[in-house]
Amino acid sequence: MTAVVLVFLAAGRLRSDTRASIAYLVEANATVTGYRDLAQRFQGQILTRLAVAQREDIQLLMDQYVADAAGEAAGLRRMSEPASIAAAAAALDLALTSWEEGLQSFTQGLFAVVDQPDTETSVEELSMALAELQVGDLAYARFLDAVEELGTRIDLPVEFPEVVFLPPRLGALRHVTGIVAVVKDARGMALRRDLEISAVKLEPQEVGTDDNGDLILPATEALLLRTSVGNLGNQNERNIRVSVTLQSSDGSILYQETTDLEGLAPRGSTTVDFSALPVTAGERYTILVAVTVLPSDVDTSNNVRQIKIRVNEPS
């Protein structure tokens, strides 16, 4: 009787383990199918287009790939794999982690060799990113081998796709030297940094201009100011400071205010509102609106806007 009970218990555990294994493999298949599509996009939209790609497009696409990679793996990582498929699960986890880390570090490594192609540090950064992707490819191959072995013990509910981020058909683009050779003359990849004050709006709005070209404002004691800040460059810019300065007609500084922006993406823009600037009816003022001048800023003339105003007397 005891032997029969033990047999039933063992059979129950086996069925439970098999169900858990199948559930894990179904989720794993959904995850790696997403990664297969991601690998194809990485090859087709990034690696094979490096010679003609724009730097800002590379940045935006890679940011999206990194986010997609994390999203694809989220569901699988919440699952507990059965002991019977621990080896396969470990290989898959290594593949997913390596691919994700490789994508995360690829952009920085790529731009490093674009900006400083002859430095050892730059080459090493990109080499590490490619190595992570290759580790992921190899780990996934081991996962497929483990799944094939599982198929001798249970009926597999799904067929796993091939996933390779750096396939042999890419040739030299699988290696740092090949990528450097392509991007060294790619004009669209060269770093361009340029912030601008693209527009300034006053409230109350001007009612005209005087003979000096100064804006005429209706009578007011407080002036509200909204400015648009744009990133005309091709990299994410961070720690941006926008400032407004109010000067009297003799150049004395009457008021200053600054606002810090966390960051601005390539081609991105944002608006900044400044609190009431104190003005007096009948007086003339100069307003200076400025944004951070970046190292190697390609056009510093658009970092500052100067506006001369005259506030009307009350009617």
XYZ file of C-alpha atoms in Angstrom:
315
model
C 0.000 0.000 0.000
C 2.798 2.405 0.926
C 4.561 1.666 -2.367
C 1.387 2.436 -4.313
C 0.981 5.771 -2.519
C 4.572 6.694 -3.261
C 4.086 5.860 -6.925
C 0.990 8.058 -7.077
C 2.803 10.910 -5.335
C 5.751 10.629 -7.695
C 3.432 10.588 -10.691
C 1.642 13.663 -9.358
C 4.885 15.532 -8.876
C 5.977 14.565 -12.385
C 2.740 15.844 -13.899
C 3.018 19.065 -11.901
C 6.636 19.533 -12.966
C 5.731 18.850 -16.589
C 2.910 21.420 -16.506
C 5.239 24.002 -14.959
C 7.912 23.212 -17.550
C 5.447 23.637 -20.399
C 4.192 26.953 -18.971
C 7.767 28.193 -18.674
C 8.646 27.124 -22.220
C 5.554 28.818 -23.658
C 6.492 32.094 -21.948
C 10.128 31.643 -22.962
C 9.078 31.203 -26.584
C 7.113 34.452 -26.511
C 10.117 36.220 -25.015
C 12.689 34.967 -27.511
C 10.336 35.620 -30.429
C 10.380 39.255 -29.354
C 14.162 39.131 -29.115
C 14.370 37.594 -32.584
C 12.499 40.593 -33.990
C 14.719 42.887 -31.930
C 17.870 41.247 -33.319
C 16.595 41.689 -36.869
C 15.862 45.370 -36.243
C 19.296 45.867 -34.679
C 20.983 44.363 -37.724
C 18.801 46.016 -40.370
C 18.289 49.456 -38.847
C 21.644 49.912 -37.106
C 24.561 47.716 -38.171
C 23.935 47.627 -41.915
C 23.119 51.359 -42.051
C 26.038 52.768 -40.075
C 27.549 54.398 -43.169
C 24.447 56.517 -43.846
C 22.739 56.739 -40.450
C 22.285 59.945 -38.489
C 23.657 59.959 -34.967
C 20.398 61.103 -33.404
C 18.476 58.325 -35.173
C 20.915 55.742 -33.806
C 20.401 57.138 -30.300
C 16.613 57.099 -30.525
C 16.470 53.597 -32.006
C 18.911 52.129 -29.495
C 17.027 53.705 -26.584
C 13.894 52.003 -27.907
C 15.660 48.655 -28.313
C 16.898 48.744 -24.724
C 13.395 49.488 -23.466
C 11.917 46.743 -25.668
C 14.488 44.198 -24.464
C 13.589 44.816 -20.830
C 9.894 44.616 -21.631
C 10.184 41.350 -23.559
C 11.947 39.601 -20.673
C 9.808 40.981 -17.844
C 7.148 38.263 -17.874
C 9.605 35.376 -18.014
C 11.685 36.757 -15.163
C 8.648 36.741 -12.907
C 8.285 32.980 -13.346
C 9.968 30.260 -11.308
C 11.446 27.569 -13.521
C 11.014 23.904 -12.495
C 14.113 22.040 -11.386
C 13.901 19.719 -14.383
C 14.667 22.550 -16.810
C 17.084 24.492 -14.600
C 19.976 24.088 -17.049
C 17.945 25.370 -19.985
C 16.562 28.256 -17.920
C 20.049 29.255 -16.758
C 21.315 29.338 -20.349
C 18.347 31.430 -21.458
C 18.729 33.839 -18.543
C 22.388 34.348 -19.473
C 21.404 34.972 -23.091
C 18.740 37.547 -22.214
C 20.956 39.328 -19.683
C 23.918 39.454 -22.066
C 21.840 40.729 -24.981
C 20.252 43.397 -22.809
C 23.586 44.568 -21.403
C 25.147 44.511 -24.863
C 22.407 46.736 -26.259
C 22.681 49.084 -23.274
C 26.416 49.620 -23.807
C 26.488 49.539 -27.622
C 25.457 53.155 -28.195
C 28.082 54.598 -25.862
C 30.742 52.333 -27.348
C 29.761 53.202 -30.907
C 29.810 56.943 -30.302
C 33.122 56.594 -28.467
C 34.844 55.155 -31.555
C 33.156 57.770 -33.752
C 34.412 60.643 -31.593
C 37.798 59.163 -30.648
C 38.540 56.296 -33.049
C 42.214 56.010 -32.177
C 41.952 55.692 -28.407
C 42.239 52.335 -26.689
C 39.429 53.158 -24.261
C 36.948 53.826 -27.062
C 37.767 50.589 -28.847
C 37.499 48.664 -25.584
C 34.041 50.111 -24.862
C 32.662 48.936 -28.187
C 34.487 45.609 -27.914
C 32.804 44.909 -24.581
C 29.365 45.684 -26.011
C 29.912 43.344 -28.959
C 31.298 40.680 -26.631
C 28.122 40.822 -24.521
C 25.986 40.319 -27.620
C 28.147 37.388 -28.721
C 27.901 35.807 -25.265
C 24.134 36.101 -25.578
C 24.206 34.372 -28.974
C 26.311 31.500 -27.622
C 24.193 31.121 -24.479
C 21.031 30.965 -26.559
C 22.569 28.224 -28.711
C 23.177 26.254 -25.496
C 19.575 26.872 -24.503
C 18.378 25.393 -27.808
C 20.538 22.320 -27.217
C 19.034 21.921 -23.744
C 15.515 22.295 -25.144
C 16.252 19.639 -27.753
C 17.279 17.265 -24.967
C 14.081 18.128 -23.081
C 12.130 17.074 -26.151
C 13.205 13.498 -25.542
C 11.356 13.549 -22.194
C 8.308 15.750 -22.722
C 6.210 16.892 -25.662
C 7.411 20.413 -26.435
C 4.457 22.780 -26.940
C 6.375 25.288 -29.069
C 9.203 25.539 -31.579
C 11.894 28.040 -30.672
C 13.178 30.437 -33.344
C 16.802 31.124 -34.161
C 18.003 34.304 -32.460
C 21.412 35.749 -33.330
C 22.361 39.390 -32.828
C 25.738 39.062 -34.573
C 25.322 36.386 -37.269
C 28.299 35.384 -39.479
C 26.652 36.950 -42.539
C 27.393 40.411 -41.099
C 31.061 39.782 -41.784
C 33.317 42.586 -40.566
C 30.413 44.353 -38.847
C 30.593 41.713 -36.120
C 33.944 43.166 -35.030
C 35.189 46.527 -33.770
C 37.643 46.991 -36.634
C 34.894 46.546 -39.194
C 32.589 49.029 -37.483
C 35.369 51.606 -37.069
C 36.204 51.314 -40.766
C 32.585 52.114 -41.649
C 31.869 54.967 -39.239
C 35.152 56.872 -39.469
C 33.962 58.666 -42.623
C 30.224 58.670 -41.862
C 29.314 62.359 -41.725
C 25.941 61.745 -40.133
C 27.591 60.083 -37.141
C 29.866 62.995 -36.216
C 28.964 64.689 -32.936
C 27.057 67.931 -33.304
C 26.044 69.914 -30.212
C 23.788 72.933 -30.420
C 21.235 74.333 -27.980
C 19.107 77.335 -28.871
C 16.588 79.771 -27.504
C 14.096 79.252 -30.294
C 11.332 81.619 -29.179
C 10.375 84.084 -26.455
C 6.812 85.124 -25.697
C 5.861 88.033 -23.434
C 2.655 88.562 -21.503
C 1.178 91.105 -21.877
C 2.028 90.970 -25.572
C 3.538 93.885 -27.400
C 1.234 96.361 -29.123
C 3.827 97.590 -31.599
C 7.381 98.920 -31.927
C 8.797 102.408 -31.481
C 11.266 104.311 -33.671
C 14.190 102.479 -32.037
C 12.715 99.086 -32.862
C 11.950 98.401 -29.198
C 8.790 96.483 -28.412
C 6.021 98.603 -26.918
C 4.130 96.905 -24.106
C 0.884 98.030 -22.496
C 1.102 99.471 -18.999
C 1.927 96.761 -16.464
C 3.902 96.199 -13.285
C 4.755 92.560 -13.949
C 5.909 90.847 -17.108
C 5.499 87.118 -17.665
C 7.923 85.382 -19.978
C 7.774 82.001 -21.731
C 10.739 80.743 -23.720
C 11.179 77.739 -25.986
C 14.472 75.844 -25.749
C 15.553 73.456 -28.505
C 18.268 70.864 -29.020
C 19.469 71.183 -32.610
C 22.321 68.768 -31.972
C 22.418 65.012 -32.346
C 22.992 63.766 -28.818
C 21.050 63.823 -25.566
C 22.044 66.902 -23.590
C 21.792 67.035 -19.814
C 22.160 69.628 -17.050
C 20.844 72.494 -19.149
C 20.432 75.883 -17.523
C 18.069 78.548 -18.850
C 18.249 82.074 -17.455
C 16.504 85.402 -17.817
C 18.047 88.761 -16.927
C 16.201 92.077 -16.764
C 18.354 95.184 -17.249
C 17.499 98.848 -16.896
C 18.201 101.327 -19.694
C 21.649 102.030 -18.195
C 22.587 98.328 -18.107
C 22.026 97.755 -14.390
C 20.747 94.287 -13.524
C 17.313 94.543 -11.925
C 16.232 90.903 -11.867
C 17.622 87.446 -12.616
C 16.130 83.962 -12.572
C 17.396 80.542 -13.657
C 15.787 77.179 -14.338
C 17.611 73.863 -14.718
C 16.440 71.240 -17.195
C 17.277 67.597 -16.581
C 17.813 66.857 -20.257
C 16.755 67.369 -23.841
C 16.775 64.745 -26.598
C 18.067 65.401 -30.128
C 15.540 67.495 -32.089
C 13.669 67.923 -28.821
C 12.282 71.134 -27.384
C 10.574 72.337 -24.243
C 9.119 75.511 -22.797
C 10.221 77.323 -19.669
C 8.038 79.825 -17.812
C 9.567 82.563 -15.699
C 7.752 84.327 -12.894
C 6.696 87.943 -13.042
C 9.522 90.298 -14.002
C 9.071 93.622 -12.151
C 8.726 96.586 -14.526
C 7.606 100.210 -14.241
C 5.383 102.087 -16.654
C 7.271 104.540 -18.855
C 10.640 102.771 -18.492
C 12.825 100.990 -21.038
C 14.390 97.593 -20.383
C 16.550 94.958 -21.977
C 15.646 91.304 -21.464
C 18.316 88.643 -22.006
C 17.215 85.015 -22.254
C 20.067 82.506 -22.397
C 20.688 78.763 -22.463
C 23.857 76.859 -21.584
C 26.681 77.149 -24.118
C 27.929 73.600 -24.636
C 31.531 72.577 -25.249
C 32.002 72.600 -29.036
C 28.594 74.257 -29.514
C 28.379 74.707 -33.295
C 26.412 77.971 -33.108
C 26.665 80.119 -29.999
C 24.735 82.985 -31.573
C 21.431 81.211 -30.915
C 22.121 80.625 -27.223
C 20.983 84.138 -26.278
C 17.958 86.216 -27.214
C 17.955 89.953 -26.509
C 14.686 91.855 -26.402
C 14.395 95.603 -25.850
C 11.079 96.847 -24.518
C 9.330 100.042 -23.489
C 6.429 99.878 -21.059
C 3.668 102.348 -21.845
C 2.290 104.802 -19.332
C -1.262 104.106 -18.158
C -3.799 105.746 -20.459
